[in-house]
Amino acid sequence: MKQDMILICDLGGDENSALARAVRALGVYSEVHPHDITPDELAALPNVKGIIFNRSGAVVEPGSALTESGIPALDICGMPSESELEAFVFKKCGCEANWNMDNFISDQIELMRSQIGSGRVILALSGGVDSSVVAALLIRAIGDRLTCVHVNHGLLRKGEPEQVVRVFREELGADLIYVDAVDRFLTKLEGVDDPEKKRKIIGKEFIDVFAEEAHKLDGIEFLAQGTIYPDIVESGTKTGKAVKAHHNVGGLPEDLNFKLVEPLKYLFKDEVRACGKALGLPDSMVYRQPFPGPGLGVRCLGAITRDRLEAVRESDAILREEFAAAGLEGKVWQYFTLVPDYRSVGVKNNARCFEWPVIIRAVNTVDAMTAEIARIDWDVLQKITARILKEVKGVNRVCYDLSPKPTGTIEWE
């Protein structure tokens, strides 16, 4: 189904993504494109019914391909009122409100089938929101011609590897390769206490494991990725507004020579979650909290040991269970536990003990640039503390981190 599109011209302002989201909220598809798009590039875009020039913070002027296109245009300075936007989109441009998840899923399935043909696709399935939704889409599009590789590096939360296997292999019938690489990763990480070195080791080892599995397979032509629209927008445009580099693969070896399949690359995060819901993925996967790429490796502070890593995993599971029981799931943006590499004196069973503390971190934020501490009911914190001290081996203290961002960061490492 051809959906109408409103093009947001990137003139270097800061609100292009917000404008695109506002148009999509009206049920009309929208994308951000550079100010100097060529006539051929513009002609290749499907069903462009209108152009919005956001002059707020502009550093360049729009090119002639846009100004001379004859397509209805709206000049604004910052965010328009909703009524002004509605009048432009529906009355002046004549758009239909046909942007929704059912249509998106149908369109992407058709596009992927056309791109992939009779080929085969490989996907690194972490169990995170983006890769899970890509997998579900591809299973609908090409079935068992998708091979998912789930690498268990031992740094996932309690029950996550089992959930990935259950949902994708048993419930969705995916061709799933499960790689138990726990010993391999933890051996490489032994004695490494520098956070950046830990991240690099985990990232490189993941790429090596994935490449080894890919080389075992015949006929793989395509690599699927969970790239989403903020990755592209934040990578910067010709106006020099880069926020971060776009690096979803993280440097896969060139000899793999895959063509990319990126069905989510024009979706925002909340739209990815809506897509996952429409595809029937469980809420526990769709609404999974933000989770660092190195996983629990950056929450087992300092050099990772198996016993402290297990203390992080078990205490985190208790925290998540009790937040859910208290109705806090979905109300607090992110919450987790950490176990540092030092011990303190305590008393257990009427005897001296020398064990680790568990630190609880719970924050609320809009954009992750700043964060406030979640105000958790004292009774909830006491219950969590009692369970951790009773159920988690090697722990004799529980602390609650009250530091906002800034000065603290959300993660500790």
XYZ file of C-alpha atoms in Angstrom:
413
model
C 0.000 0.000 0.000
C 1.454 3.363 -0.996
C 1.371 5.644 1.997
C 1.386 9.412 1.652
C 4.549 11.109 2.892
C 5.389 14.506 4.352
C 9.072 15.370 3.899
C 10.824 17.344 6.655
C 13.672 19.371 5.145
C 16.752 19.332 7.390
C 18.067 22.884 7.494
C 20.165 22.271 10.599
C 17.475 22.827 13.234
C 16.987 20.779 16.379
C 13.347 19.750 16.065
C 13.226 17.781 12.824
C 12.655 14.448 14.554
C 9.939 15.958 16.747
C 8.209 17.287 13.617
C 8.389 13.910 11.916
C 6.878 12.288 15.000
C 4.116 14.923 15.152
C 3.140 14.210 11.544
C 3.170 10.464 12.167
C 0.965 11.014 15.219
C -1.642 12.357 12.775
C -1.537 9.030 10.933
C 0.615 10.269 8.026
C 4.104 8.983 7.275
C 7.016 11.437 7.503
C 10.778 11.361 6.978
C 13.654 13.831 7.455
C 15.790 14.470 4.354
C 18.784 16.741 3.616
C 18.345 20.297 2.373
C 20.259 19.548 -0.860
C 18.364 16.441 -1.950
C 18.638 16.062 -5.739
C 15.672 16.022 -8.152
C 16.286 12.311 -8.840
C 16.419 11.478 -5.132
C 13.215 13.415 -4.523
C 11.480 11.702 -7.444
C 12.495 8.300 -6.046
C 10.673 8.929 -2.769
C 7.167 7.444 -2.809
C 4.103 9.675 -2.609
C 5.615 12.902 -1.237
C 2.541 15.095 -0.738
C 4.100 17.969 1.198
C 7.354 19.529 2.428
C 7.968 21.263 5.757
C 10.859 23.734 6.014
C 11.805 24.062 9.677
C 13.640 27.388 9.874
C 14.229 27.278 13.636
C 18.001 27.119 14.143
C 18.545 26.836 10.380
C 22.139 27.027 9.165
C 21.515 26.416 5.441
C 18.899 27.219 2.806
C 16.843 24.539 1.022
C 18.027 23.447 -2.402
C 16.225 24.088 -5.654
C 14.986 20.501 -5.943
C 12.683 21.191 -3.006
C 11.801 24.848 -3.552
C 11.017 24.354 -7.256
C 9.320 20.976 -6.999
C 5.782 22.320 -7.037
C 4.966 20.193 -3.975
C 2.921 22.059 -1.325
C 5.248 23.528 1.310
C 4.978 24.914 4.839
C 7.540 27.287 6.346
C 7.673 27.193 10.133
C 9.982 28.332 12.901
C 10.095 25.571 15.503
C 7.055 23.373 16.331
C 3.689 24.349 14.621
C 0.392 24.294 16.474
C -1.384 20.948 15.979
C -4.245 22.657 14.152
C -1.839 24.377 11.728
C -0.086 21.074 11.063
C -3.393 19.257 10.537
C -4.605 21.920 8.105
C -1.412 21.661 6.061
C -1.232 17.864 6.020
C -4.878 17.092 5.302
C -6.363 20.173 3.620
C -3.458 21.614 1.639
C -1.638 18.348 0.870
C -4.662 16.062 0.709
C -2.976 13.281 2.691
C -4.775 10.205 3.938
C -4.263 9.034 7.525
C -3.036 5.572 6.574
C 0.211 5.359 8.593
C -0.297 2.575 11.151
C 1.486 -0.564 12.296
C -0.656 -3.009 10.316
C 0.131 -1.150 7.091
C 3.789 -0.789 8.065
C 4.118 -4.521 8.700
C 2.419 -5.398 5.396
C 4.617 -2.952 3.475
C 7.844 -4.167 5.098
C 7.024 -7.816 4.456
C 6.457 -7.003 0.781
C 9.647 -4.915 0.577
C 11.794 -7.571 2.292
C 10.464 -10.337 0.065
C 11.315 -8.201 -2.960
C 14.816 -7.378 -1.659
C 15.732 -10.866 -0.439
C 14.122 -12.912 -3.199
C 15.060 -16.554 -2.644
C 18.107 -15.605 -0.560
C 18.953 -16.374 3.065
C 19.389 -13.923 5.963
C 21.364 -14.042 9.213
C 20.567 -11.992 12.316
C 22.375 -11.526 15.623
C 19.433 -11.949 18.024
C 20.300 -10.444 21.396
C 16.796 -10.608 22.838
C 16.605 -6.813 22.920
C 13.614 -4.962 21.510
C 15.059 -4.011 18.122
C 16.599 -7.350 17.125
C 13.544 -9.231 18.405
C 11.141 -7.163 16.288
C 13.371 -7.566 13.211
C 13.377 -11.329 13.762
C 9.594 -11.473 14.097
C 9.145 -9.436 10.901
C 11.555 -11.620 8.939
C 9.962 -14.836 10.167
C 6.670 -13.597 8.685
C 8.375 -12.545 5.463
C 10.720 -15.452 4.684
C 10.196 -18.123 7.350
C 13.056 -20.572 7.773
C 15.296 -18.708 5.331
C 16.163 -16.538 8.337
C 18.858 -17.893 10.654
C 19.045 -16.234 14.077
C 22.226 -16.475 16.136
C 21.818 -15.947 19.878
C 25.142 -15.658 21.681
C 24.969 -16.248 25.435
C 28.042 -14.467 26.746
C 27.075 -14.996 30.366
C 26.291 -11.309 30.883
C 22.537 -11.399 30.307
C 19.905 -11.019 32.992
C 18.333 -14.008 34.713
C 16.151 -16.035 32.357
C 16.854 -13.985 29.208
C 18.668 -16.653 27.138
C 15.931 -19.157 27.971
C 13.251 -16.631 26.966
C 14.883 -15.987 23.589
C 15.029 -19.713 22.842
C 11.450 -20.300 24.023
C 9.874 -17.396 22.125
C 11.735 -17.688 18.846
C 12.517 -21.384 18.482
C 9.534 -22.940 20.228
C 6.756 -20.366 19.747
C 7.673 -18.671 16.446
C 9.450 -21.621 14.851
C 12.637 -19.717 14.021
C 15.824 -21.371 12.786
C 17.783 -20.395 15.884
C 21.424 -21.180 16.613
C 22.137 -20.941 20.346
C 25.805 -20.412 21.193
C 26.907 -21.022 24.770
C 29.990 -18.813 24.933
C 29.898 -18.099 28.680
C 33.266 -19.664 29.493
C 34.899 -18.083 26.449
C 33.813 -14.556 27.406
C 34.488 -14.826 31.135
C 37.949 -16.273 30.505
C 38.812 -13.327 28.246
C 37.554 -10.912 30.932
C 39.499 -12.412 33.845
C 41.426 -9.736 35.750
C 40.256 -6.860 33.517
C 38.987 -3.999 35.676
C 39.050 -1.036 33.273
C 35.489 -0.363 32.014
C 36.529 0.575 28.473
C 38.757 -2.493 28.136
C 35.878 -4.666 29.315
C 33.566 -3.103 26.709
C 36.100 -3.621 23.912
C 36.744 -7.247 24.866
C 33.022 -8.022 25.022
C 32.336 -6.255 21.703
C 35.235 -7.891 19.843
C 34.503 -11.343 21.208
C 30.841 -11.044 20.224
C 31.813 -10.123 16.665
C 34.286 -13.031 16.524
C 31.702 -15.546 17.750
C 29.064 -14.260 15.332
C 31.499 -14.346 12.402
C 32.520 -17.927 13.242
C 28.880 -19.034 13.209
C 28.204 -17.152 9.964
C 31.149 -18.888 8.249
C 29.620 -22.284 9.097
C 26.491 -21.500 7.077
C 26.076 -21.793 3.315
C 24.135 -19.450 1.074
C 23.849 -16.482 3.417
C 23.611 -13.289 1.359
C 21.989 -10.837 3.758
C 22.612 -9.501 7.261
C 19.580 -8.167 9.146
C 20.094 -5.339 11.640
C 17.965 -3.611 14.229
C 18.880 -0.126 13.023
C 16.178 2.373 14.014
C 15.506 5.947 12.876
C 17.266 7.746 15.773
C 20.460 5.842 14.818
C 20.312 7.423 11.371
C 19.201 10.904 12.445
C 21.769 11.068 15.270
C 24.575 9.998 12.961
C 24.435 13.486 11.530
C 23.591 15.049 8.207
C 25.256 17.493 5.870
C 24.401 20.270 8.334
C 26.878 18.784 10.820
C 24.438 17.954 13.603
C 25.967 14.594 14.507
C 25.091 13.258 17.954
C 26.665 9.819 17.752
C 28.031 7.455 15.139
C 25.709 4.895 13.549
C 27.358 1.584 14.423
C 24.876 -1.227 14.875
C 27.116 -3.996 13.631
C 30.159 -2.763 15.488
C 32.670 -3.666 12.790
C 31.819 -7.051 11.298
C 34.662 -8.574 9.241
C 34.596 -7.429 5.611
C 34.972 -10.981 4.304
C 31.410 -11.748 5.390
C 30.326 -9.487 2.518
C 26.620 -9.304 3.388
C 23.936 -7.028 1.987
C 21.989 -5.232 4.706
C 18.331 -5.716 5.586
C 17.102 -2.981 7.943
C 13.289 -3.042 8.140
C 13.068 -0.761 11.205
C 15.379 1.984 10.007
C 12.566 4.547 9.699
C 10.872 3.777 13.023
C 11.264 5.601 16.322
C 11.672 3.514 19.483
C 8.055 3.740 20.604
C 6.983 2.718 17.085
C 9.324 -0.286 17.249
C 7.594 -1.357 20.471
C 4.167 -0.894 18.842
C 5.346 -3.024 15.929
C 6.501 -5.746 18.317
C 3.100 -5.740 20.028
C 1.337 -5.999 16.658
C 3.569 -8.970 15.786
C 2.573 -10.759 18.995
C 5.830 -10.566 20.931
C 5.461 -10.790 24.738
C 5.407 -7.576 26.781
C 8.513 -8.702 28.672
C 10.424 -8.506 25.382
C 8.674 -5.510 23.806
C 8.975 -3.317 26.895
C 12.405 -4.538 27.906
C 14.313 -1.853 29.781
C 17.317 -0.153 28.194
C 20.209 -2.563 28.656
C 23.882 -1.799 27.958
C 25.569 -3.666 25.119
C 28.108 -5.272 27.492
C 25.190 -6.377 29.676
C 25.880 -7.176 33.313
C 29.586 -6.828 32.571
C 29.344 -3.116 33.427
C 27.227 -3.766 36.526
C 29.728 -6.212 38.007
C 32.057 -3.340 38.849
C 35.783 -3.825 38.421
C 37.243 -7.161 37.334
C 34.404 -9.619 36.696
C 34.270 -12.757 38.823
C 31.666 -15.500 38.451
C 30.438 -15.260 42.022
C 29.944 -11.483 41.930
C 28.359 -11.736 38.486
C 25.867 -14.223 39.913
C 25.176 -11.825 42.796
C 24.365 -9.087 40.268
C 22.097 -11.412 38.283
C 20.192 -12.722 41.300
C 19.775 -9.330 43.013
C 18.625 -7.773 39.728
C 15.991 -10.494 39.340
C 14.691 -9.819 42.860
C 14.560 -6.071 42.192
C 12.582 -6.578 38.975
C 10.175 -9.039 40.625
C 9.437 -6.679 43.525
C 9.080 -3.592 41.313
C 6.551 -5.520 39.222
C 4.681 -6.664 42.347
C 4.551 -3.048 43.590
C 3.133 -1.781 40.288
C 6.321 0.113 39.400
C 7.037 -1.744 36.159
C 6.688 0.777 33.362
C 6.466 3.685 35.822
C 10.190 3.862 36.590
C 12.294 4.368 33.471
C 15.214 2.128 34.464
C 16.219 0.171 37.534
C 18.983 -2.331 38.204
C 21.537 -3.531 40.727
C 25.324 -3.352 40.843
C 27.913 -5.214 42.884
C 31.276 -3.444 43.357
C 34.612 -5.155 43.775
C 35.025 -4.491 47.499
C 33.687 -5.968 50.728
C 32.583 -4.674 54.083
C 32.311 -6.173 57.560
C 28.895 -7.448 58.593
C 27.176 -9.944 60.880
C 25.408 -13.110 59.762
C 24.211 -15.941 61.979
C 25.796 -14.229 64.991
C 29.203 -14.314 63.329
C 31.432 -11.802 61.576
C 31.240 -11.822 57.753
C 33.170 -9.948 55.097
C 30.945 -9.632 52.015
C 29.848 -7.374 49.135
C 27.241 -4.637 49.070
C 24.481 -4.543 46.460
C 23.715 -1.075 45.110
C 20.242 -0.317 43.733
C 19.874 2.318 41.001
C 16.431 3.543 39.888
C 16.023 6.635 37.692
C 13.484 8.523 35.624
C 14.407 10.453 32.484
C 13.005 11.675 29.190
C 16.084 11.705 26.976
C 18.774 9.997 29.130
C 20.791 13.232 29.053
C 19.641 14.072 32.562
C 17.998 11.793 35.129
C 16.237 12.087 38.465
C 16.163 9.513 41.242
C 12.942 7.529 41.515
C 11.240 8.045 44.891
C 10.473 4.482 45.936
C 8.185 3.672 48.847
C 10.178 2.741 51.960
C 8.245 -0.510 52.494
C 9.120 -1.639 48.952
C 12.810 -0.913 49.505
C 12.779 -2.757 52.827
C 11.207 -5.823 51.217
C 13.765 -5.803 48.402
C 16.578 -5.420 50.926
C 15.330 -8.311 53.063
C 15.066 -10.625 50.057
C 18.506 -9.740 48.689
C 20.191 -10.253 52.055
C 18.432 -13.584 52.520
C 18.618 -15.012 48.984
C 21.815 -13.688 47.380
C 25.068 -15.377 48.377
C 28.010 -13.266 49.515
C 26.022 -10.061 50.209
C 25.660 -8.316 53.581
C 24.562 -4.776 52.668
C 22.051 -3.097 50.323
C 22.480 0.565 49.340
C 20.261 2.945 47.325
C 22.067 5.334 44.964
C 20.620 8.859 45.377
C 22.863 10.573 42.810
C 21.089 12.340 39.913
C 22.556 12.822 36.428
C 24.528 15.014 36.487
C 26.723 14.504 38.502
C 26.390 10.742 38.272
C 25.718 8.860 35.062
C 22.867 6.345 34.795
C 25.253 3.382 34.617
C 28.295 3.251 36.893
C 30.757 2.045 34.264
